[in-house]
mmCIF file of C-alpha atoms and ligand atoms in Angstrom:
data_model
loop_
_atom_site.group_PDB
_atom_site.id
_atom_site.type_symbol
_atom_site.label_atom_id
_atom_site.label_comp_id
_atom_site.label_asym_id
_atom_site.label_seq_id
_atom_site.Cartn_x
_atom_site.Cartn_y
_atom_site.Cartn_z
ATOM 1 C CA MET A 1 -52.758 -55.590 -28.261
ATOM 2 C CA LEU A 2 -55.222 -58.447 -28.288
ATOM 3 C CA LYS A 3 -57.311 -58.823 -31.370
ATOM 4 C CA THR A 4 -61.049 -58.577 -30.979
ATOM 5 C CA LEU A 5 -63.054 -61.632 -31.914
ATOM 6 C CA PHE A 6 -64.278 -59.695 -34.930
ATOM 7 C CA GLU A 7 -60.713 -58.943 -36.102
ATOM 8 C CA ALA A 8 -59.692 -62.559 -35.547
ATOM 9 C CA ALA A 9 -62.637 -63.665 -37.659
ATOM 10 C CA LEU A 10 -61.615 -61.220 -40.376
ATOM 11 C CA ASP A 11 -58.102 -62.698 -40.390
ATOM 12 C CA ILE A 12 -59.576 -66.112 -41.137
ATOM 13 C CA VAL A 13 -61.698 -64.783 -43.997
ATOM 14 C CA PHE A 14 -59.049 -62.336 -45.255
ATOM 15 C CA PRO A 15 -55.582 -63.484 -44.098
ATOM 16 C CA PRO A 16 -53.068 -60.619 -43.745
ATOM 17 C CA ARG A 17 -51.698 -59.864 -47.186
ATOM 18 C CA GLN A 18 -48.106 -60.974 -47.505
ATOM 19 C CA VAL A 19 -46.009 -59.291 -50.112
ATOM 20 C CA CYS A 20 -43.196 -60.925 -52.065
ATOM 21 C CA PRO A 21 -40.068 -58.785 -51.449
ATOM 22 C CA ILE A 22 -38.876 -59.189 -55.023
ATOM 23 C CA CYS A 23 -41.919 -58.719 -57.281
ATOM 24 C CA ALA A 24 -44.240 -57.072 -54.695
ATOM 25 C CA GLY A 25 -46.932 -59.598 -55.651
ATOM 26 C CA HIS A 26 -48.929 -61.727 -53.259
ATOM 27 C CA SER A 27 -46.841 -64.296 -51.425
ATOM 28 C CA PRO A 28 -48.878 -66.834 -49.474
ATOM 29 C CA GLY A 29 -47.131 -67.830 -46.299
ATOM 30 C CA SER A 30 -43.495 -67.935 -47.334
ATOM 31 C CA LEU A 31 -40.775 -65.383 -48.031
ATOM 32 C CA LEU A 32 -40.976 -65.434 -51.822
ATOM 33 C CA CYS A 33 -43.908 -65.944 -54.163
ATOM 34 C CA PRO A 34 -43.691 -69.205 -56.159
ATOM 35 C CA ALA A 35 -42.716 -67.360 -59.367
ATOM 36 C CA CYS A 36 -39.784 -65.573 -57.687
ATOM 37 C CA ARG A 37 -38.718 -68.768 -55.876
ATOM 38 C CA LYS A 38 -38.510 -70.443 -59.280
ATOM 39 C CA ARG A 39 -36.743 -67.401 -60.735
ATOM 40 C CA LEU A 40 -34.000 -67.587 -58.075
ATOM 41 C CA ASP A 41 -33.701 -71.368 -58.425
ATOM 42 C CA ASP A 42 -33.224 -70.882 -62.177
ATOM 43 C CA TYR A 43 -30.524 -68.249 -61.573
ATOM 44 C CA ALA A 44 -28.796 -70.619 -59.139
ATOM 45 C CA GLY A 45 -28.723 -73.209 -61.939
ATOM 46 C CA GLU A 46 -27.011 -70.881 -64.423
ATOM 47 C CA ILE A 47 -23.324 -71.116 -65.257
ATOM 48 C CA ILE A 48 -21.557 -68.106 -63.740
ATOM 49 C CA CYS A 49 -18.166 -66.491 -64.251
ATOM 50 C CA PRO A 50 -16.039 -67.949 -61.433
ATOM 51 C CA VAL A 51 -14.483 -64.530 -60.810
ATOM 52 C CA CYS A 52 -17.168 -61.837 -61.024
ATOM 53 C CA GLY A 53 -20.231 -64.094 -60.811
ATOM 54 C CA ALA A 54 -21.710 -62.817 -64.105
ATOM 55 C CA PHE A 55 -24.673 -64.990 -65.097
ATOM 56 C CA GLY A 56 -24.148 -66.880 -68.332
ATOM 57 C CA GLY A 57 -27.446 -68.700 -68.885
ATOM 58 C CA ALA A 58 -28.286 -72.349 -68.357
ATOM 59 C CA ALA A 59 -26.042 -73.567 -71.172
ATOM 60 C CA GLY A 60 -23.550 -71.095 -70.025
ATOM 61 C CA VAL A 61 -20.230 -70.490 -71.504
ATOM 62 C CA THR A 62 -18.818 -68.532 -74.398
ATOM 63 C CA ALA A 63 -16.149 -69.800 -76.766
ATOM 64 C CA GLY A 64 -13.448 -68.597 -74.380
ATOM 65 C CA GLY A 65 -14.626 -70.713 -71.477
ATOM 66 C CA SER A 66 -16.524 -69.953 -68.331
ATOM 67 C CA ILE A 67 -14.580 -66.810 -67.398
ATOM 68 C CA CYS A 68 -16.521 -63.825 -68.735
ATOM 69 C CA PRO A 69 -14.956 -61.527 -71.368
ATOM 70 C CA HIS A 70 -14.489 -58.700 -68.866
ATOM 71 C CA CYS A 71 -12.543 -60.819 -66.351
ATOM 72 C CA ARG A 72 -10.599 -62.518 -69.149
ATOM 73 C CA ARG A 73 -9.493 -59.225 -70.673
ATOM 74 C CA ALA A 74 -8.477 -57.473 -67.484
ATOM 75 C CA GLY A 75 -7.706 -58.999 -64.116
ATOM 76 C CA ARG A 76 -9.971 -58.131 -61.211
ATOM 77 C CA ALA A 77 -8.833 -56.478 -58.019
ATOM 78 C CA PHE A 78 -11.183 -58.696 -55.989
ATOM 79 C CA ASP A 79 -10.904 -62.454 -55.582
ATOM 80 C CA LEU A 80 -14.560 -63.218 -56.207
ATOM 81 C CA ALA A 81 -17.950 -61.541 -56.518
ATOM 82 C CA ARG A 82 -21.366 -63.160 -56.141
ATOM 83 C CA SER A 83 -25.021 -62.090 -56.199
ATOM 84 C CA VAL A 84 -28.527 -63.501 -55.806
ATOM 85 C CA GLY A 85 -29.360 -62.928 -59.478
ATOM 86 C CA PRO A 86 -28.713 -60.543 -62.372
ATOM 87 C CA TYR A 87 -29.884 -56.916 -62.236
ATOM 88 C CA GLU A 88 -32.975 -57.362 -64.406
ATOM 89 C CA GLY A 89 -36.763 -57.721 -64.186
ATOM 90 C CA PRO A 90 -38.239 -57.964 -60.675
ATOM 91 C CA LEU A 91 -34.782 -57.991 -59.035
ATOM 92 C CA ARG A 92 -34.069 -54.594 -60.524
ATOM 93 C CA ASP A 93 -37.512 -53.393 -59.387
ATOM 94 C CA ALA A 94 -36.796 -54.596 -55.844
ATOM 95 C CA VAL A 95 -33.519 -52.640 -55.738
ATOM 96 C CA HIS A 96 -35.375 -49.544 -56.964
ATOM 97 C CA ARG A 97 -38.046 -49.895 -54.274
ATOM 98 C CA LEU A 98 -35.345 -50.121 -51.616
ATOM 99 C CA LYS A 99 -33.029 -47.426 -52.948
ATOM 100 C CA TYR A 100 -35.205 -44.829 -54.667
ATOM 101 C CA ARG A 101 -38.591 -45.279 -52.978
ATOM 102 C CA GLY A 102 -36.928 -45.694 -49.593
ATOM 103 C CA ILE A 103 -38.733 -48.893 -48.566
ATOM 104 C CA LYS A 104 -36.041 -49.708 -46.011
ATOM 105 C CA GLY A 105 -37.915 -52.759 -44.689
ATOM 106 C CA LEU A 106 -36.938 -54.536 -47.911
ATOM 107 C CA ALA A 107 -33.329 -54.725 -46.670
ATOM 108 C CA SER A 108 -34.362 -57.531 -44.321
ATOM 109 C CA PRO A 109 -35.652 -60.092 -46.868
ATOM 110 C CA LEU A 110 -33.120 -59.074 -49.544
ATOM 111 C CA GLY A 111 -30.312 -59.399 -46.988
ATOM 112 C CA ALA A 112 -31.606 -62.832 -45.996
ATOM 113 C CA LEU A 113 -31.367 -63.973 -49.625
ATOM 114 C CA MET A 114 -27.797 -62.618 -49.818
ATOM 115 C CA ALA A 115 -26.954 -64.535 -46.631
ATOM 116 C CA ASP A 116 -28.063 -67.755 -48.342
ATOM 117 C CA VAL A 117 -25.552 -67.050 -51.125
ATOM 118 C CA ALA A 118 -22.774 -66.301 -48.617
ATOM 119 C CA ARG A 119 -23.405 -69.487 -46.633
ATOM 120 C CA SER A 120 -23.354 -71.700 -49.702
ATOM 121 C CA ASP A 121 -20.016 -70.404 -51.024
ATOM 122 C CA PRO A 122 -16.823 -71.891 -49.520
ATOM 123 C CA LEU A 123 -14.824 -68.661 -49.846
ATOM 124 C CA LEU A 124 -17.533 -66.134 -48.940
ATOM 125 C CA SER A 125 -18.345 -68.102 -45.820
ATOM 126 C CA GLN A 126 -14.790 -67.440 -44.566
ATOM 127 C CA ALA A 127 -15.233 -63.648 -44.431
ATOM 128 C CA ARG A 128 -14.246 -62.064 -41.118
ATOM 129 C CA ALA A 129 -15.601 -58.552 -41.804
ATOM 130 C CA LEU A 130 -18.276 -56.911 -43.958
ATOM 131 C CA VAL A 131 -17.549 -53.542 -45.558
ATOM 132 C CA PRO A 132 -20.546 -51.693 -47.046
ATOM 133 C CA VAL A 133 -19.843 -49.565 -50.129
ATOM 134 C CA PRO A 134 -20.002 -46.014 -48.749
ATOM 135 C CA LEU A 135 -21.953 -43.129 -50.228
ATOM 136 C CA SER A 136 -20.490 -39.631 -50.237
ATOM 137 C CA PRO A 137 -21.739 -37.613 -47.243
ATOM 138 C CA ASP A 138 -23.782 -35.414 -49.596
ATOM 139 C CA ARG A 139 -25.509 -38.370 -51.288
ATOM 140 C CA GLU A 140 -26.213 -40.082 -47.980
ATOM 141 C CA ARG A 141 -27.728 -36.896 -46.575
ATOM 142 C CA LYS A 142 -30.027 -36.528 -49.600
ATOM 143 C CA ARG A 143 -31.151 -40.165 -49.553
ATOM 144 C CA GLY A 144 -31.336 -40.384 -45.774
ATOM 145 C CA PHE A 145 -29.742 -43.830 -45.654
ATOM 146 C CA ASN A 146 -27.118 -46.040 -47.284
ATOM 147 C CA GLN A 147 -28.763 -49.134 -48.751
ATOM 148 C CA ALA A 148 -25.427 -50.998 -48.688
ATOM 149 C CA LEU A 149 -25.173 -50.456 -44.928
ATOM 150 C CA LEU A 150 -28.765 -51.650 -44.379
ATOM 151 C CA LEU A 151 -28.016 -54.866 -46.291
ATOM 152 C CA ALA A 152 -24.710 -55.333 -44.447
ATOM 153 C CA ARG A 153 -26.506 -55.033 -41.083
ATOM 154 C CA GLU A 154 -28.877 -57.835 -42.110
ATOM 155 C CA LEU A 155 -25.954 -60.016 -43.176
ATOM 156 C CA GLU A 156 -24.219 -59.309 -39.874
ATOM 157 C CA GLN A 157 -27.219 -60.809 -38.066
ATOM 158 C CA HIS A 158 -27.470 -63.868 -40.310
ATOM 159 C CA LEU A 159 -23.749 -64.650 -40.619
ATOM 160 C CA GLN A 160 -22.425 -63.425 -37.258
ATOM 161 C CA VAL A 161 -19.739 -61.448 -39.093
ATOM 162 C CA PRO A 162 -19.184 -57.820 -37.996
ATOM 163 C CA VAL A 163 -19.882 -54.786 -40.180
ATOM 164 C CA LEU A 164 -17.014 -52.278 -40.350
ATOM 165 C CA GLU A 165 -19.229 -49.291 -40.992
ATOM 166 C CA ARG A 166 -16.675 -46.522 -41.593
ATOM 167 C CA ALA A 167 -13.763 -48.726 -42.641
ATOM 168 C CA VAL A 168 -13.886 -47.233 -46.134
ATOM 169 C CA VAL A 169 -15.060 -43.648 -46.518
ATOM 170 C CA LYS A 170 -16.011 -41.840 -49.724
ATOM 171 C CA ILE A 171 -14.443 -38.424 -49.501
ATOM 172 C CA ARG A 172 -15.682 -36.876 -52.715
ATOM 173 C CA GLU A 173 -18.538 -37.295 -55.169
ATOM 174 C CA THR A 174 -17.839 -38.728 -58.583
ATOM 175 C CA PRO A 175 -19.645 -37.730 -61.815
ATOM 176 C CA PRO A 176 -22.237 -40.194 -63.169
ATOM 177 C CA GLN A 177 -20.307 -43.267 -64.264
ATOM 178 C CA ALA A 178 -22.400 -43.861 -67.375
ATOM 179 C CA GLU A 179 -21.007 -40.763 -69.066
ATOM 180 C CA LEU A 180 -17.428 -41.964 -68.843
ATOM 181 C CA SER A 181 -15.280 -44.533 -70.615
ATOM 182 C CA ARG A 182 -13.967 -47.456 -68.592
ATOM 183 C CA GLN A 183 -10.524 -45.869 -68.242
ATOM 184 C CA GLU A 184 -12.027 -42.536 -67.210
ATOM 185 C CA ARG A 185 -14.148 -44.309 -64.624
ATOM 186 C CA LEU A 186 -11.130 -45.865 -62.954
ATOM 187 C CA VAL A 187 -9.268 -42.540 -62.853
ATOM 188 C CA ASN A 188 -12.449 -40.849 -61.677
ATOM 189 C CA LEU A 189 -12.833 -43.214 -58.742
ATOM 190 C CA THR A 190 -9.207 -43.287 -57.686
ATOM 191 C CA ASN A 191 -8.685 -41.193 -54.583
ATOM 192 C CA ALA A 192 -12.429 -40.977 -53.946
ATOM 193 C CA PHE A 193 -12.129 -43.565 -51.146
ATOM 194 C CA ILE A 194 -9.911 -43.670 -48.066
ATOM 195 C CA VAL A 195 -9.368 -46.075 -45.165
ATOM 196 C CA PRO A 196 -9.184 -43.970 -41.974
ATOM 197 C CA ASN A 197 -8.087 -46.853 -39.722
ATOM 198 C CA PRO A 198 -5.929 -49.458 -41.537
ATOM 199 C CA ASP A 199 -5.702 -51.650 -38.417
ATOM 200 C CA LEU A 200 -9.351 -52.625 -38.957
ATOM 201 C CA ILE A 201 -8.521 -54.068 -42.374
ATOM 202 C CA MET A 202 -5.028 -55.491 -42.121
ATOM 203 C CA GLY A 203 -4.732 -59.282 -42.374
ATOM 204 C CA LYS A 204 -8.463 -59.861 -42.795
ATOM 205 C CA LYS A 205 -10.701 -61.690 -45.261
ATOM 206 C CA ILE A 206 -13.254 -59.070 -46.225
ATOM 207 C CA THR A 207 -16.542 -59.041 -48.117
ATOM 208 C CA ILE A 208 -17.629 -55.783 -49.720
ATOM 209 C CA ILE A 209 -21.424 -55.381 -49.563
ATOM 210 C CA ASP A 210 -23.594 -53.420 -52.016
ATOM 211 C CA ASP A 211 -27.025 -53.563 -53.606
ATOM 212 C CA VAL A 212 -25.864 -53.878 -57.217
ATOM 213 C CA PHE A 213 -22.734 -54.945 -59.092
ATOM 214 C CA THR A 214 -22.841 -53.841 -62.751
ATOM 215 C CA THR A 215 -19.477 -52.908 -64.273
ATOM 216 C CA GLY A 216 -17.780 -53.645 -60.986
ATOM 217 C CA SER A 217 -15.788 -50.414 -61.141
ATOM 218 C CA THR A 218 -16.756 -49.210 -57.660
ATOM 219 C CA VAL A 219 -16.099 -52.619 -56.094
ATOM 220 C CA SER A 220 -12.785 -52.806 -57.993
ATOM 221 C CA ILE A 221 -11.535 -49.484 -56.671
ATOM 222 C CA ILE A 222 -12.533 -50.311 -53.105
ATOM 223 C CA SER A 223 -10.821 -53.690 -53.549
ATOM 224 C CA HIS A 224 -7.619 -51.897 -54.622
ATOM 225 C CA VAL A 225 -7.819 -49.687 -51.549
ATOM 226 C CA LEU A 226 -8.431 -52.665 -49.240
ATOM 227 C CA ARG A 227 -5.604 -54.648 -50.874
ATOM 228 C CA GLN A 228 -3.180 -51.756 -50.381
ATOM 229 C CA THR A 229 -4.278 -51.610 -46.752
ATOM 230 C CA GLY A 230 -3.376 -55.258 -46.206
ATOM 231 C CA ALA A 231 -6.610 -57.244 -46.566
ATOM 232 C CA THR A 232 -5.721 -60.832 -47.483
ATOM 233 C CA VAL A 233 -8.857 -61.925 -49.355
ATOM 234 C CA ILE A 234 -11.320 -59.489 -50.905
ATOM 235 C CA MET A 235 -14.774 -60.611 -51.977
ATOM 236 C CA ALA A 236 -17.961 -58.832 -52.981
ATOM 237 C CA LEU A 237 -21.558 -59.810 -52.306
ATOM 238 C CA THR A 238 -24.412 -57.850 -53.861
ATOM 239 C CA PHE A 239 -28.123 -58.466 -54.149
ATOM 240 C CA ALA A 240 -28.086 -58.049 -57.936
ATOM 241 C CA GLY A 241 -25.210 -58.817 -60.296
ATOM 242 C CA THR A 242 -24.417 -58.727 -63.968
ATOM 243 C CA ARG A 243 -24.737 -60.871 -67.112
ATOM 244 C CA PHE A 244 -22.049 -62.084 -69.487
ATOM 245 C CA ASN A 245 -21.098 -59.300 -71.918
ATOM 246 C CA ALA A 246 -23.114 -56.665 -70.112
ATOM 247 C CA ASN A 247 -20.938 -53.541 -69.956
ATOM 248 C CA SER A 248 -17.839 -55.528 -70.748
HETATM 249 ZN ZN1 ZN B 1 -42.431 -62.575 -56.312
HETATM 250 ZN ZN1 ZN B 2 -16.327 -62.237 -64.834
#
């Protein structure tokens, strides 16, 4: 619909408010507000664990080298995991607005930022399929959507890599992970996921997509399942990731 002259004049005096997708503050003209742009640039300058992508600060490494304690102690079922930044501050708030307040429109800008990460990584950019972390049917019904699938759909558009929506299915709910030890978590998650059609997975380089990577236990179990099914390279890309020593 055409704007009236009055509305057009109002737009000049009061330009449409643009909202930064990360901090929800005012963002004049571009995707991110200047503070969040700087925040992401700073994260991109941090030393990260080459395996799980845990952020280690600008000076970076621990005494044991650049591989984080968690990956050093126990091997990972995936080849590599990466994220836009650690799950803290405004990035955590953005995930909460998407996931718990149901602001589904946020998937578009957050997915675009994840696509930037995928394009700049030599291994991630080789992915031939995107697999969103599934919710159990009960959880998905209650929430009304799967945030991992929304993000994967955005990445599909940006990267021209197909989403395999039901490639991995969660067949039963698992108790809250925080109440369990690491070993209990792994046992708890085993057998929660199945691959209904192995032909979709076999011989492929796959990126698992989710909103958050914290302990990595969910991504690890899905990686095991994909590996058993014949995937050749298994990567994970999340909007928010972890820090050195967090939950390790
Ligand atoms: Zn911002
Ligand atoms: Zn690591």
